[in-house]
Structure formats: structure tokens, C-alpha cells
């Protein structure tokens, strides 16, 4: 699927998810919090460095450690089946192994909106959209001194997870493209695959 079509699909999903999340939590009575941590890998190589020992650590666009927090709202239930709307905000961070003459840090602040279908067996299948705000890569040192900023283009999220009581284990695919807005030109494929762990909390917990 072309990434321009992915953007339109991502916007359509989040357009549906956000009004559901903004509906009255007291009326639903099923709002709970969620904290997720994950490691992600993939995308195009943006930078590469050569250390004195000959090793060459890469900085790839989709890789990094992701930490998010948000809310999950049950919007539809029929028997043991249900549909949840989820909104997350967080931090995605990438760096290179420590070096005496070079430092690279990449901070992004993802905002995610997703819809999940939950089965009686504790499986949740979801799709949604993400936007990475204040997306800035900074390099300083003897090899490279540079700062690159990327535009806030939406991407598509697909996620499958297994929920056990108040914990979920997941596999996620992100289809995303970064467009350079300052410090260069062009686009970078930032798609990735990640594995994550989510902790749910609040008055209503997922079914085991």
C-alpha cells in the first residue's frame, strides 16, 4: 500500500476513534488507563558512524524505545465481545552506543488513536493512526554536527495483543514516512515492527 494512501486511511481511523474517546466516560462507566512500553525496529538508515574498534552503529528511522500513556474506553459490548477506543501520548527515543567523540539523540512525541476488537479469549486486534510531534534528530561531535526536523505526517498502526488480567503482550506494525522539514530535503521510510507490554489500571479492568 502506498504511503500517501496510508495517510488517508490513518486519518479516517482517528476521525472515528477520537469522538468515541471524547464521549462521556461517566455514561460508559468503562474508562481505564493504560501504560505501554515497547521496543521497535525497522525503517531506513539515516546515519551511520564508525568507531575506533571498527564497529558501525546505525541510526534507523523506525527504531527506538517507545513509552506511552493513555486511556481506553469500552464503546460497544455484545456478550463476551467488545470494541474499545484507545488514545495514547508518549515519547519515542533513539540514540547510539556511548562514544567519546560523538553523540546522537532522536526524540519524538507520538500521539496515537486506535480502535480494538476484543475476543472472549483475551485477544485484542486493533488499527489506528499515529503522528510523531516535535520529531527532531540531533547529532553533535567530531564526526557530525547537525539537526534535522521532520514534518508531522500521520501513519497507520496495526496491533495484535493477548490480554491477561491487567497486562497485555503485543505485536505492532507501524507504516510511517518522515518528511524532512528543516536541515535537509526528502523523505525517509520510518515503518517498524515492535513488541510491547501494556499495564491497564483504573475502575474497570480487561477480562482475563
CSV table of C-alpha atoms in Angstrom, one decimal:
chain,number,residue,atom,x,y,z
A,1,UNK,CA,0.0,0.0,0.0
A,2,UNK,CA,1.4,3.4,-1.0
A,3,UNK,CA,2.2,5.7,2.0
A,4,UNK,CA,0.0,8.5,0.7
A,5,UNK,CA,-3.0,6.1,0.9
A,6,UNK,CA,-1.9,5.0,4.3
A,7,UNK,CA,-2.1,8.7,5.5
A,8,UNK,CA,-5.7,8.9,4.3
A,9,UNK,CA,-6.6,5.6,6.0
A,10,UNK,CA,-4.9,6.7,9.2
A,11,UNK,CA,-6.8,10.0,9.3
A,12,UNK,CA,-10.1,8.1,8.7
A,13,UNK,CA,-9.5,5.8,11.6
A,14,UNK,CA,-8.5,8.5,14.0
A,15,UNK,CA,-11.5,10.6,12.9
A,16,UNK,CA,-13.7,7.7,14.1
A,17,UNK,CA,-11.7,7.0,17.3
A,18,UNK,CA,-11.4,10.4,18.8
A,19,UNK,CA,-15.1,11.2,19.0
A,20,UNK,CA,-15.7,7.9,20.7
A,21,UNK,CA,-13.0,8.7,23.3
A,22,UNK,CA,-14.4,12.2,23.9
A,23,UNK,CA,-17.9,10.7,24.8
A,24,UNK,CA,-19.0,10.8,28.4
A,25,UNK,CA,-16.8,8.4,30.5
A,26,UNK,CA,-19.3,8.5,33.3
A,27,UNK,CA,-22.1,7.4,30.9
A,28,UNK,CA,-20.0,4.5,29.8
A,29,UNK,CA,-18.5,3.7,33.2
A,30,UNK,CA,-15.7,1.7,31.5
A,31,UNK,CA,-12.8,4.1,31.2
A,32,UNK,CA,-9.4,2.8,32.3
A,33,UNK,CA,-5.8,3.9,32.0
A,34,UNK,CA,-3.0,2.2,30.1
A,35,UNK,CA,0.8,2.5,30.1
A,36,UNK,CA,2.7,0.8,27.3
A,37,UNK,CA,6.5,0.2,26.8
A,38,UNK,CA,7.9,-1.3,23.7
A,39,UNK,CA,11.0,-1.7,21.5
A,40,UNK,CA,10.7,-1.0,17.8
A,41,UNK,CA,12.9,-1.8,14.8
A,42,UNK,CA,12.8,-1.0,11.1
A,43,UNK,CA,12.8,1.8,8.6
A,44,UNK,CA,15.6,3.3,6.5
A,45,UNK,CA,19.1,4.0,7.8
A,46,UNK,CA,19.5,7.7,8.4
A,47,UNK,CA,23.0,7.9,9.9
A,48,UNK,CA,26.0,5.6,10.4
A,49,UNK,CA,29.1,6.0,12.5
A,50,UNK,CA,32.4,4.2,12.6
A,51,UNK,CA,34.0,3.7,16.0
A,52,UNK,CA,37.7,3.2,16.7
A,53,UNK,CA,37.2,-0.6,17.0
A,54,UNK,CA,35.7,-0.7,13.5
A,55,UNK,CA,32.1,-1.2,14.6
A,56,UNK,CA,29.4,0.8,12.8
A,57,UNK,CA,26.3,1.6,14.8
A,58,UNK,CA,23.4,2.7,12.6
A,59,UNK,CA,20.6,5.1,13.3
A,60,UNK,CA,17.4,3.8,11.6
A,61,UNK,CA,14.2,5.9,11.3
A,62,UNK,CA,11.8,3.4,12.8
A,63,UNK,CA,13.9,2.1,15.6
A,64,UNK,CA,13.8,3.1,19.3
A,65,UNK,CA,12.3,2.7,22.7
A,66,UNK,CA,8.6,3.8,23.0
A,67,UNK,CA,6.8,4.7,26.2
A,68,UNK,CA,3.2,5.8,26.1
A,69,UNK,CA,0.3,6.5,28.5
A,70,UNK,CA,-3.4,7.0,27.7
A,71,UNK,CA,-7.0,5.9,28.2
A,72,UNK,CA,-9.1,3.0,27.0
A,73,UNK,CA,-12.9,3.4,26.6
A,74,UNK,CA,-15.3,0.5,26.1
A,75,UNK,CA,-17.6,1.8,23.4
A,76,UNK,CA,-19.6,-1.4,22.5
A,77,UNK,CA,-20.2,-4.7,24.1
A,78,UNK,CA,-22.3,-7.7,23.0
A,79,UNK,CA,-21.9,-10.8,25.1
A,80,UNK,CA,-18.2,-11.6,25.6
A,81,UNK,CA,-17.2,-9.5,22.6
A,82,UNK,CA,-16.4,-5.8,22.7
A,83,UNK,CA,-14.9,-2.8,20.9
A,84,UNK,CA,-12.5,-0.4,22.7
A,85,UNK,CA,-11.3,3.1,21.6
A,86,UNK,CA,-7.8,4.0,22.9
A,87,UNK,CA,-5.8,7.2,22.8
A,88,UNK,CA,-2.1,7.3,23.8
A,89,UNK,CA,0.6,10.0,24.0
A,90,UNK,CA,4.2,9.3,24.7
A,91,UNK,CA,7.9,9.5,23.9
A,92,UNK,CA,10.0,7.6,21.4
A,93,UNK,CA,13.8,7.7,21.9
A,94,UNK,CA,16.8,6.5,19.9
A,95,UNK,CA,20.5,7.0,20.5
A,96,UNK,CA,23.8,5.4,19.6
A,97,UNK,CA,26.1,3.4,22.0
A,98,UNK,CA,28.3,5.8,24.1
A,99,UNK,CA,31.2,7.4,22.3
A,100,UNK,CA,33.9,9.9,23.4
A,101,UNK,CA,33.7,12.0,20.2
A,102,UNK,CA,30.1,11.7,19.0
A,103,UNK,CA,26.6,12.0,20.4
A,104,UNK,CA,23.3,11.3,18.6
A,105,UNK,CA,19.8,11.6,20.1
A,106,UNK,CA,16.4,11.3,18.4
A,107,UNK,CA,13.3,12.4,20.3
A,108,UNK,CA,9.7,12.0,19.0
A,109,UNK,CA,6.4,12.5,20.8
A,110,UNK,CA,3.8,10.1,19.3
A,111,UNK,CA,0.1,10.7,19.6
A,112,UNK,CA,-1.9,7.5,18.8
A,113,UNK,CA,-5.6,6.8,18.3
A,114,UNK,CA,-6.8,3.2,17.9
A,115,UNK,CA,-9.9,1.0,17.7
A,116,UNK,CA,-9.7,-2.5,19.1
A,117,UNK,CA,-11.9,-5.6,18.8
A,118,UNK,CA,-11.6,-7.8,21.9
A,119,UNK,CA,-12.5,-11.5,21.7
A,120,UNK,CA,-13.6,-13.7,24.6
A,121,UNK,CA,-10.2,-15.5,24.5
A,122,UNK,CA,-8.4,-12.3,25.6
A,123,UNK,CA,-7.2,-11.4,22.1
A,124,UNK,CA,-7.4,-7.7,21.0
A,125,UNK,CA,-7.0,-6.8,17.3
A,126,UNK,CA,-6.6,-3.1,16.6
A,127,UNK,CA,-6.0,-0.5,13.9
A,128,UNK,CA,-5.4,3.2,14.1
A,129,UNK,CA,-3.3,6.3,13.4
A,130,UNK,CA,-0.2,7.9,14.8
A,131,UNK,CA,1.5,11.3,14.5
A,132,UNK,CA,5.0,12.0,15.8
A,133,UNK,CA,5.2,15.5,17.1
A,134,UNK,CA,8.4,17.6,17.7
A,135,UNK,CA,10.3,15.0,15.6
A,136,UNK,CA,14.0,16.1,15.8
A,137,UNK,CA,17.3,14.2,15.3
A,138,UNK,CA,20.3,15.9,16.8
A,139,UNK,CA,24.0,14.9,16.3
A,140,UNK,CA,27.0,16.6,17.9
A,141,UNK,CA,30.7,15.6,17.9
A,142,UNK,CA,33.8,15.2,15.9
A,143,UNK,CA,32.1,13.3,13.1
A,144,UNK,CA,28.9,15.2,12.6
A,145,UNK,CA,27.2,18.3,13.9
A,146,UNK,CA,23.6,18.5,12.6
A,147,UNK,CA,20.0,18.9,13.4
A,148,UNK,CA,17.2,17.5,11.3
A,149,UNK,CA,13.5,18.2,11.9
A,150,UNK,CA,10.6,16.1,10.3
A,151,UNK,CA,7.1,17.1,9.5
A,152,UNK,CA,4.1,15.8,11.4
A,153,UNK,CA,2.7,13.3,8.8
A,154,UNK,CA,0.2,10.6,10.0
A,155,UNK,CA,0.9,6.9,9.8
A,156,UNK,CA,-1.0,3.7,10.2
A,157,UNK,CA,-0.9,1.3,13.2
A,158,UNK,CA,-1.9,-2.4,13.2
A,159,UNK,CA,-1.7,-4.3,16.5
A,160,UNK,CA,-2.5,-7.7,17.9
A,161,UNK,CA,-2.2,-8.4,21.7
A,162,UNK,CA,-3.0,-11.0,24.3
A,163,UNK,CA,-4.6,-9.7,27.5
A,164,UNK,CA,-4.3,-11.5,30.8
A,165,UNK,CA,-6.0,-9.7,33.7
A,166,UNK,CA,-4.4,-6.2,33.7
A,167,UNK,CA,-1.4,-6.9,31.5
A,168,UNK,CA,-1.2,-7.3,27.7
A,169,UNK,CA,1.6,-8.6,25.4
A,170,UNK,CA,1.5,-7.2,21.9
A,171,UNK,CA,3.0,-7.2,18.4
A,172,UNK,CA,2.7,-4.0,16.4
A,173,UNK,CA,3.3,-2.8,12.8
A,174,UNK,CA,3.7,0.9,12.0
A,175,UNK,CA,3.5,2.2,8.5
A,176,UNK,CA,5.0,5.7,8.5
A,177,UNK,CA,7.0,8.0,6.4
A,178,UNK,CA,9.0,11.0,7.7
A,179,UNK,CA,9.3,14.1,5.5
A,180,UNK,CA,12.3,16.4,6.2
A,181,UNK,CA,11.1,19.9,7.1
A,182,UNK,CA,14.3,21.5,8.3
A,183,UNK,CA,18.0,20.6,7.9
A,184,UNK,CA,17.7,18.8,4.6
A,185,UNK,CA,15.2,17.5,2.0
A,186,UNK,CA,13.5,14.4,1.0
A,187,UNK,CA,11.6,11.6,2.8
A,188,UNK,CA,12.6,8.6,5.0
A,189,UNK,CA,10.7,5.4,5.5
A,190,UNK,CA,10.1,5.1,9.2
A,191,UNK,CA,8.0,1.9,9.2
A,192,UNK,CA,8.7,-0.5,12.0
A,193,UNK,CA,7.8,-3.7,13.8
A,194,UNK,CA,7.7,-3.7,17.6
A,195,UNK,CA,6.8,-5.8,20.6
A,196,UNK,CA,5.3,-4.2,23.7
A,197,UNK,CA,3.9,-4.7,27.2
A,198,UNK,CA,0.8,-2.8,28.4
A,199,UNK,CA,-0.4,-2.3,32.0
A,200,UNK,CA,-4.1,-1.4,32.5
A,201,UNK,CA,-5.4,0.3,35.6
A,202,UNK,CA,-8.5,2.0,36.9
A,203,UNK,CA,-12.0,1.1,37.9
A,204,UNK,CA,-12.6,-1.3,35.0
A,205,UNK,CA,-10.0,-4.0,34.0
A,206,UNK,CA,-9.8,-6.2,30.9
A,207,UNK,CA,-11.4,-9.6,31.3
A,208,UNK,CA,-8.8,-12.4,31.8
